[in-house]
PDB file of C-alpha atoms in Angstrom:
ATOM      1  CA  GLU A 801      61.753 135.545 119.362  1.00 69.00           C
ATOM      2  CA  ALA A 802      64.032 132.571 120.103  1.00 76.00           C
ATOM      3  CA  GLU A 803      62.377 129.647 121.826  1.00 91.00           C
ATOM      4  CA  VAL A 804      63.243 126.378 123.565  1.00 95.00           C
ATOM      5  CA  ALA A 805      62.396 123.402 121.430  1.00 96.00           C
ATOM      6  CA  GLN A 806      61.208 120.289 122.656  1.00 97.00           C
ATOM      7  CA  SER A 807      60.000 117.001 121.116  1.00 97.00           C
ATOM      8  CA  PRO A 808      57.694 115.007 120.841  1.00 97.00           C
ATOM      9  CA  ARG A 809      54.892 117.201 122.223  1.00 95.00           C
ATOM     10  CA  TYR A 810      52.976 114.124 123.223  1.00 97.00           C
ATOM     11  CA  LYS A 811      53.825 110.587 123.878  1.00 97.00           C
ATOM     12  CA  ILE A 812      51.832 107.563 124.770  1.00 97.00           C
ATOM     13  CA  THR A 813      53.615 104.363 125.739  1.00 97.00           C
ATOM     14  CA  GLU A 814      52.938 101.228 127.650  1.00 96.00           C
ATOM     15  CA  LYS A 815      54.559 100.472 131.027  1.00 96.00           C
ATOM     16  CA  SER A 816      58.170  98.998 130.936  1.00 96.00           C
ATOM     17  CA  GLN A 817      58.575 100.567 127.455  1.00 97.00           C
ATOM     18  CA  ALA A 818      61.556 102.989 126.918  1.00 97.00           C
ATOM     19  CA  VAL A 819      60.848 106.760 125.921  1.00 98.00           C
ATOM     20  CA  ALA A 820      63.011 109.683 125.117  1.00 98.00           C
ATOM     21  CA  PHE A 821      62.530 113.532 125.059  1.00 98.00           C
ATOM     22  CA  TRP A 822      64.741 115.878 123.215  1.00 98.00           C
ATOM     23  CA  CYS A 823      65.348 119.727 124.057  1.00 98.00           C
ATOM     24  CA  ASP A 824      67.046 122.299 122.015  1.00 97.00           C
ATOM     25  CA  PRO A 825      67.816 125.375 124.153  1.00 96.00           C
ATOM     26  CA  ILE A 826      68.071 128.859 123.087  1.00 94.00           C
ATOM     27  CA  SER A 827      71.238 129.561 121.357  1.00 92.00           C
ATOM     28  CA  GLY A 828      73.934 130.706 123.645  1.00 89.00           C
ATOM     29  CA  HIS A 829      72.175 129.505 126.815  1.00 90.00           C
ATOM     30  CA  ALA A 830      74.694 127.467 128.854  1.00 89.00           C
ATOM     31  CA  THR A 831      72.383 126.261 131.488  1.00 90.00           C
ATOM     32  CA  LEU A 832      69.747 123.803 130.756  1.00 94.00           C
ATOM     33  CA  TYR A 833      67.070 122.144 132.950  1.00 94.00           C
ATOM     34  CA  TRP A 834      64.737 119.298 132.901  1.00 97.00           C
ATOM     35  CA  TYR A 835      61.673 119.777 135.046  1.00 97.00           C
ATOM     36  CA  ARG A 836      58.756 117.135 135.551  1.00 97.00           C
ATOM     37  CA  GLN A 837      55.268 118.623 136.237  1.00 94.00           C
ATOM     38  CA  ILE A 838      52.650 116.341 137.555  1.00 93.00           C
ATOM     39  CA  LEU A 839      49.044 117.331 136.807  1.00 87.00           C
ATOM     40  CA  GLY A 840      47.882 119.764 139.523  1.00 83.00           C
ATOM     41  CA  GLN A 841      51.362 120.711 140.787  1.00 87.00           C
ATOM     42  CA  GLY A 842      54.375 122.962 140.150  1.00 91.00           C
ATOM     43  CA  PRO A 843      57.373 121.971 137.999  1.00 94.00           C
ATOM     44  CA  GLU A 844      59.873 119.682 139.939  1.00 94.00           C
ATOM     45  CA  LEU A 845      63.585 119.965 139.004  1.00 94.00           C
ATOM     46  CA  LEU A 846      65.007 116.716 137.718  1.00 96.00           C
ATOM     47  CA  VAL A 847      68.396 117.646 136.300  1.00 96.00           C
ATOM     48  CA  GLN A 848      70.606 120.673 135.619  1.00 93.00           C
ATOM     49  CA  PHE A 849      73.161 121.090 133.230  1.00 93.00           C
ATOM     50  CA  GLN A 850      75.921 123.775 132.984  1.00 91.00           C
ATOM     51  CA  ASP A 851      77.406 123.184 129.407  1.00 92.00           C
ATOM     52  CA  GLU A 852      77.821 119.463 129.146  1.00 93.00           C
ATOM     53  CA  SER A 853      78.313 119.000 132.985  1.00 93.00           C
ATOM     54  CA  VAL A 854      75.703 117.946 135.423  1.00 93.00           C
ATOM     55  CA  VAL A 855      75.215 120.530 138.257  1.00 90.00           C
ATOM     56  CA  ASP A 856      72.422 118.807 140.121  1.00 90.00           C
ATOM     57  CA  ASP A 857      70.663 115.555 139.532  1.00 93.00           C
ATOM     58  CA  SER A 858      69.830 114.788 143.189  1.00 91.00           C
ATOM     59  CA  GLN A 859      66.125 114.434 142.210  1.00 91.00           C
ATOM     60  CA  LEU A 860      66.553 112.349 139.094  1.00 95.00           C
ATOM     61  CA  PRO A 861      65.416 108.704 139.685  1.00 94.00           C
ATOM     62  CA  LYS A 862      68.764 107.143 138.440  1.00 93.00           C
ATOM     63  CA  ASP A 863      67.474 103.705 138.311  1.00 95.00           C
ATOM     64  CA  ARG A 864      65.355 104.373 135.375  1.00 97.00           C
ATOM     65  CA  PHE A 865      65.857 108.080 134.164  1.00 97.00           C
ATOM     66  CA  SER A 866      68.999 109.182 132.382  1.00 97.00           C
ATOM     67  CA  ALA A 867      70.009 112.738 131.019  1.00 97.00           C
ATOM     68  CA  GLU A 868      72.877 113.733 128.676  1.00 96.00           C
ATOM     69  CA  ARG A 869      73.955 116.962 126.948  1.00 95.00           C
ATOM     70  CA  LEU A 870      77.005 115.634 124.990  1.00 86.00           C
ATOM     71  CA  LYS A 871      78.028 118.813 123.271  1.00 89.00           C
ATOM     72  CA  GLY A 872      76.664 121.222 125.810  1.00 86.00           C
ATOM     73  CA  VAL A 873      73.753 122.161 123.256  1.00 93.00           C
ATOM     74  CA  ASP A 874      70.928 120.040 122.933  1.00 96.00           C
ATOM     75  CA  SER A 875      69.967 117.286 125.543  1.00 98.00           C
ATOM     76  CA  THR A 876      68.081 114.050 125.852  1.00 98.00           C
ATOM     77  CA  LEU A 877      66.087 112.617 128.816  1.00 98.00           C
ATOM     78  CA  LYS A 878      65.461 108.915 128.654  1.00 98.00           C
ATOM     79  CA  ILE A 879      63.209 106.772 130.803  1.00 98.00           C
ATOM     80  CA  GLN A 880      63.636 103.115 130.798  1.00 97.00           C
ATOM     81  CA  PRO A 881      61.453 101.221 131.852  1.00 97.00           C
ATOM     82  CA  ALA A 882      58.591 103.760 131.872  1.00 97.00           C
ATOM     83  CA  GLU A 883      56.084 103.389 134.933  1.00 96.00           C
ATOM     84  CA  LEU A 884      52.416 104.486 135.327  1.00 96.00           C
ATOM     85  CA  GLY A 885      53.753 107.119 137.863  1.00 95.00           C
ATOM     86  CA  ASP A 886      55.922 108.645 135.125  1.00 97.00           C
ATOM     87  CA  SER A 887      52.888 110.136 133.504  1.00 97.00           C
ATOM     88  CA  ALA A 888      53.548 113.916 133.414  1.00 97.00           C
ATOM     89  CA  MET A 889      54.612 116.847 131.501  1.00 96.00           C
ATOM     90  CA  TYR A 890      58.429 116.973 131.077  1.00 98.00           C
ATOM     91  CA  LEU A 891      59.510 120.609 130.650  1.00 97.00           C
ATOM     92  CA  CYS A 892      62.950 121.843 129.373  1.00 97.00           C
ATOM     93  CA  ALA A 893      64.077 125.294 130.161  1.00 94.00           C
ATOM     94  CA  SER A 894      67.368 127.178 129.511  1.00 92.00           C
ATOM     95  CA  SER A 895      68.882 130.335 130.893  1.00 88.00           C
ATOM     96  CA  LEU A 896      72.097 132.305 129.934  1.00 81.00           C
ATOM     97  CA  ILE A 897      73.974 131.351 132.930  1.00 69.00           C
ATOM     98  CA  GLY A 898      72.814 129.677 136.192  1.00 57.00           C
ATOM     99  CA  LEU A 899      70.173 131.492 138.176  1.00 53.00           C
ATOM    100  CA  GLY A 900      70.835 134.262 140.422  1.00 52.00           C
ATOM    101  CA  THR A 901      71.145 136.735 137.555  1.00 54.00           C
ATOM    102  CA  GLY A 902      68.507 135.680 134.884  1.00 63.00           C
ATOM    103  CA  GLU A 903      65.197 134.053 134.056  1.00 79.00           C
ATOM    104  CA  LEU A 904      64.520 130.628 132.749  1.00 86.00           C
ATOM    105  CA  PHE A 905      62.896 130.280 129.419  1.00 90.00           C
ATOM    106  CA  PHE A 906      60.660 127.210 129.073  1.00 92.00           C
ATOM    107  CA  GLY A 907      59.802 125.027 126.069  1.00 94.00           C
ATOM    108  CA  GLU A 908      56.120 123.877 125.511  1.00 93.00           C
ATOM    109  CA  GLY A 909      56.934 120.525 127.084  1.00 95.00           C
ATOM    110  CA  SER A 910      56.598 117.070 126.274  1.00 97.00           C
ATOM    111  CA  ARG A 911      53.353 115.275 127.843  1.00 96.00           C
ATOM    112  CA  LEU A 912      53.861 111.655 128.698  1.00 98.00           C
ATOM    113  CA  THR A 913      50.978 109.073 129.194  1.00 97.00           C
ATOM    114  CA  VAL A 914      52.108 105.616 130.459  1.00 97.00           C
ATOM    115  CA  LEU A 915      49.375 103.052 130.035  1.00 96.00           C
TER     116      LEU A 915
ATOM    117  CA  ALA B 961      65.824 122.874 151.894  1.00 72.00           C
ATOM    118  CA  GLN B 962      63.963 125.585 150.175  1.00 78.00           C
ATOM    119  CA  SER B 963      60.216 125.375 149.553  1.00 89.00           C
ATOM    120  CA  VAL B 964      57.613 127.503 148.197  1.00 94.00           C
ATOM    121  CA  SER B 965      53.976 127.590 149.458  1.00 95.00           C
ATOM    122  CA  GLN B 966      51.065 128.949 147.308  1.00 96.00           C
ATOM    123  CA  HIS B 967      47.984 129.364 149.643  1.00 87.00           C
ATOM    124  CA  ASN B 968      45.166 129.335 147.140  1.00 88.00           C
ATOM    125  CA  HIS B 969      44.722 126.370 144.906  1.00 92.00           C
ATOM    126  CA  HIS B 970      41.882 127.656 142.826  1.00 95.00           C
ATOM    127  CA  VAL B 971      40.656 131.189 142.798  1.00 97.00           C
ATOM    128  CA  ILE B 972      37.524 132.355 140.971  1.00 97.00           C
ATOM    129  CA  LEU B 973      36.952 136.002 140.075  1.00 97.00           C
ATOM    130  CA  SER B 974      34.624 138.078 138.056  1.00 97.00           C
ATOM    131  CA  GLU B 975      36.185 140.553 135.604  1.00 96.00           C
ATOM    132  CA  ALA B 976      37.281 143.769 137.155  1.00 96.00           C
ATOM    133  CA  ALA B 977      37.803 142.257 140.596  1.00 97.00           C
ATOM    134  CA  SER B 978      41.027 142.727 142.366  1.00 97.00           C
ATOM    135  CA  LEU B 979      43.470 139.746 142.815  1.00 97.00           C
ATOM    136  CA  GLU B 980      46.014 138.837 145.201  1.00 97.00           C
ATOM    137  CA  LEU B 981      47.701 135.623 145.091  1.00 97.00           C
ATOM    138  CA  GLY B 982      49.723 134.464 148.240  1.00 96.00           C
ATOM    139  CA  CYS B 983      53.303 133.049 148.239  1.00 97.00           C
ATOM    140  CA  ASN B 984      55.512 132.355 150.966  1.00 97.00           C
ATOM    141  CA  TYR B 985      59.045 130.571 150.823  1.00 95.00           C
ATOM    142  CA  SER B 986      61.165 129.196 153.257  1.00 91.00           C
ATOM    143  CA  TYR B 987      64.874 130.023 153.241  1.00 83.00           C
ATOM    144  CA  GLY B 988      66.952 132.134 155.474  1.00 76.00           C
ATOM    145  CA  GLY B 989      69.312 133.417 153.065  1.00 82.00           C
ATOM    146  CA  THR B 990      69.256 135.954 150.038  1.00 84.00           C
ATOM    147  CA  VAL B 991      66.977 134.794 147.537  1.00 87.00           C
ATOM    148  CA  ASN B 992      65.533 135.647 144.110  1.00 89.00           C
ATOM    149  CA  LEU B 993      61.813 135.557 143.646  1.00 93.00           C
ATOM    150  CA  PHE B 994      59.724 135.041 140.481  1.00 94.00           C
ATOM    151  CA  TRP B 995      56.130 134.565 139.270  1.00 96.00           C
ATOM    152  CA  TYR B 996      55.492 132.680 136.144  1.00 95.00           C
ATOM    153  CA  VAL B 997      52.313 132.312 134.313  1.00 95.00           C
ATOM    154  CA  GLN B 998      50.886 129.350 132.127  1.00 93.00           C
ATOM    155  CA  TYR B 999      47.892 130.258 129.888  1.00 93.00           C
ATOM    156  CA  PRO B1000      45.866 127.330 128.733  1.00 89.00           C
ATOM    157  CA  GLY B1001      47.811 125.380 126.000  1.00 85.00           C
ATOM    158  CA  GLN B1002      50.932 127.674 126.175  1.00 87.00           C
ATOM    159  CA  HIS B1003      54.307 127.459 127.895  1.00 87.00           C
ATOM    160  CA  LEU B1004      55.503 128.967 131.276  1.00 90.00           C
ATOM    161  CA  GLN B1005      56.311 132.502 130.945  1.00 90.00           C
ATOM    162  CA  LEU B1006      57.969 135.053 133.304  1.00 91.00           C
ATOM    163  CA  LEU B1007      55.441 137.711 134.719  1.00 95.00           C
ATOM    164  CA  LEU B1008      57.825 139.309 137.054  1.00 94.00           C
ATOM    165  CA  LYS B1009      60.992 138.894 139.099  1.00 92.00           C
ATOM    166  CA  TYR B1010      62.600 140.452 142.266  1.00 93.00           C
ATOM    167  CA  PHE B1011      66.507 140.253 142.674  1.00 89.00           C
ATOM    168  CA  SER B1012      67.186 143.363 144.787  1.00 88.00           C
ATOM    169  CA  GLY B1013      66.151 146.852 145.324  1.00 91.00           C
ATOM    170  CA  ASP B1014      62.469 148.321 145.468  1.00 94.00           C
ATOM    171  CA  PRO B1015      60.452 145.427 146.943  1.00 95.00           C
ATOM    172  CA  LEU B1016      57.405 146.482 144.774  1.00 97.00           C
ATOM    173  CA  VAL B1017      58.003 144.973 141.520  1.00 96.00           C
ATOM    174  CA  LYS B1018      55.907 145.606 138.433  1.00 96.00           C
ATOM    175  CA  GLY B1019      55.506 143.012 135.721  1.00 93.00           C
ATOM    176  CA  ILE B1020      53.692 142.539 132.396  1.00 92.00           C
ATOM    177  CA  LYS B1021      50.128 142.989 131.830  1.00 94.00           C
ATOM    178  CA  GLY B1022      49.435 145.040 134.925  1.00 95.00           C
ATOM    179  CA  PHE B1023      50.790 142.507 137.516  1.00 97.00           C
ATOM    180  CA  GLU B1024      52.913 143.566 140.384  1.00 97.00           C
ATOM    181  CA  ALA B1025      54.149 141.826 143.477  1.00 98.00           C
ATOM    182  CA  GLU B1026      55.687 142.954 146.832  1.00 97.00           C
ATOM    183  CA  PHE B1027      58.385 141.236 148.533  1.00 96.00           C
ATOM    184  CA  ILE B1028      58.339 141.447 152.315  1.00 95.00           C
ATOM    185  CA  LYS B1029      61.363 139.986 153.755  1.00 92.00           C
ATOM    186  CA  SER B1030      60.067 139.838 157.385  1.00 93.00           C
ATOM    187  CA  LYS B1031      57.173 137.639 156.270  1.00 94.00           C
ATOM    188  CA  PHE B1032      59.113 135.660 153.678  1.00 95.00           C
ATOM    189  CA  SER B1033      56.293 136.615 151.207  1.00 96.00           C
ATOM    190  CA  PHE B1034      56.014 137.681 147.572  1.00 97.00           C
ATOM    191  CA  ASN B1035      52.394 138.142 146.764  1.00 97.00           C
ATOM    192  CA  LEU B1036      51.111 138.726 143.342  1.00 98.00           C
ATOM    193  CA  ARG B1037      48.379 141.401 142.872  1.00 98.00           C
ATOM    194  CA  LYS B1038      46.412 143.013 140.096  1.00 97.00           C
ATOM    195  CA  PRO B1039      43.902 145.778 140.706  1.00 97.00           C
ATOM    196  CA  SER B1040      41.405 144.662 138.009  1.00 97.00           C
ATOM    197  CA  VAL B1041      41.447 141.216 136.264  1.00 97.00           C
ATOM    198  CA  GLN B1042      40.501 140.497 132.812  1.00 96.00           C
ATOM    199  CA  TRP B1043      38.962 137.285 131.387  1.00 96.00           C
ATOM    200  CA  SER B1044      42.353 136.771 129.662  1.00 96.00           C
ATOM    201  CA  ASP B1045      44.218 136.400 132.858  1.00 97.00           C
ATOM    202  CA  THR B1046      42.721 132.876 133.260  1.00 97.00           C
ATOM    203  CA  ALA B1047      45.705 130.827 133.788  1.00 96.00           C
ATOM    204  CA  GLU B1048      47.777 128.864 136.212  1.00 96.00           C
ATOM    205  CA  TYR B1049      50.174 131.102 138.281  1.00 97.00           C
ATOM    206  CA  PHE B1050      53.462 129.778 139.967  1.00 96.00           C
ATOM    207  CA  CYS B1051      55.620 131.481 142.491  1.00 96.00           C
ATOM    208  CA  ALA B1052      59.291 130.298 142.416  1.00 94.00           C
ATOM    209  CA  VAL B1053      62.285 130.921 144.325  1.00 91.00           C
ATOM    210  CA  THR B1054      66.128 130.418 143.956  1.00 86.00           C
ATOM    211  CA  LYS B1055      69.120 131.110 146.199  1.00 79.00           C
ATOM    212  CA  ASN B1056      70.940 134.203 145.104  1.00 69.00           C
ATOM    213  CA  GLN B1057      73.894 132.437 143.704  1.00 68.00           C
ATOM    214  CA  ALA B1058      74.848 131.314 140.225  1.00 63.00           C
ATOM    215  CA  GLY B1059      74.005 127.753 139.463  1.00 63.00           C
ATOM    216  CA  THR B1060      70.972 127.180 141.622  1.00 73.00           C
ATOM    217  CA  ALA B1061      67.665 126.081 139.952  1.00 79.00           C
ATOM    218  CA  LEU B1062      64.285 127.560 140.382  1.00 86.00           C
ATOM    219  CA  ILE B1063      62.117 125.776 143.116  1.00 90.00           C
ATOM    220  CA  PHE B1064      58.435 126.241 142.315  1.00 93.00           C
ATOM    221  CA  GLY B1065      55.243 126.253 144.382  1.00 95.00           C
ATOM    222  CA  LYS B1066      52.380 124.011 143.372  1.00 94.00           C
ATOM    223  CA  GLY B1067      50.538 126.689 141.404  1.00 96.00           C
ATOM    224  CA  THR B1068      47.275 128.783 141.873  1.00 96.00           C
ATOM    225  CA  THR B1069      44.627 128.204 139.066  1.00 96.00           C
ATOM    226  CA  LEU B1070      42.779 131.469 138.360  1.00 97.00           C
ATOM    227  CA  SER B1071      39.416 131.567 136.625  1.00 97.00           C
ATOM    228  CA  VAL B1072      38.042 134.923 135.434  1.00 97.00           C
ATOM    229  CA  SER B1073      34.329 134.965 134.381  1.00 94.00           C
ATOM    230  CA  SER B1074      33.146 137.673 132.047  1.00 87.00           C
TER     231      SER B1074
END
């Protein structure tokens, strides 16, 4: 069964350092999402891509977060500089087309700890 | 803006007990509704979904959910839980239009004792 691949699974970094997460969606899935899940809460959308274009990044803290999906396939989420409050699980998900017709498939996530 | 409320933060049950997890959403238009489950150490996976039609939806592993439009609710049920149902359960909603993302509730942790 095809899966969404994410790396790294775990990342520990110090405050003010840069960190990057990578996601490879299921082949053929045009829509890619990055969610952040703080312990004890539900996932919150950071950014949504349709192919290589950003559809929604209204909740992305753009002063320190950036995301790209240059060729419309895999994607990178970057944080620079990292802050203590960024400690969370970063989830990538993909779907065939935008929701309204299908389900999201999630990767296993990248757990970030900022010291 | 859309939002999703899950009433129970942590539910503890014995095996064979019946389960009902509450979920309410706020959005006046047409929505699609989902329940996702996250087993310990695993990724989020879809339990069931409602787009239209019969408001009683059956999902995997014996779960079902009922959409009550007048109450803006989509409660999850299972007649008899098993120890293996121990997990975190998330209700989610999206507008019924292409290109919109899922909005999740805060989740309910279910602990089932054998």
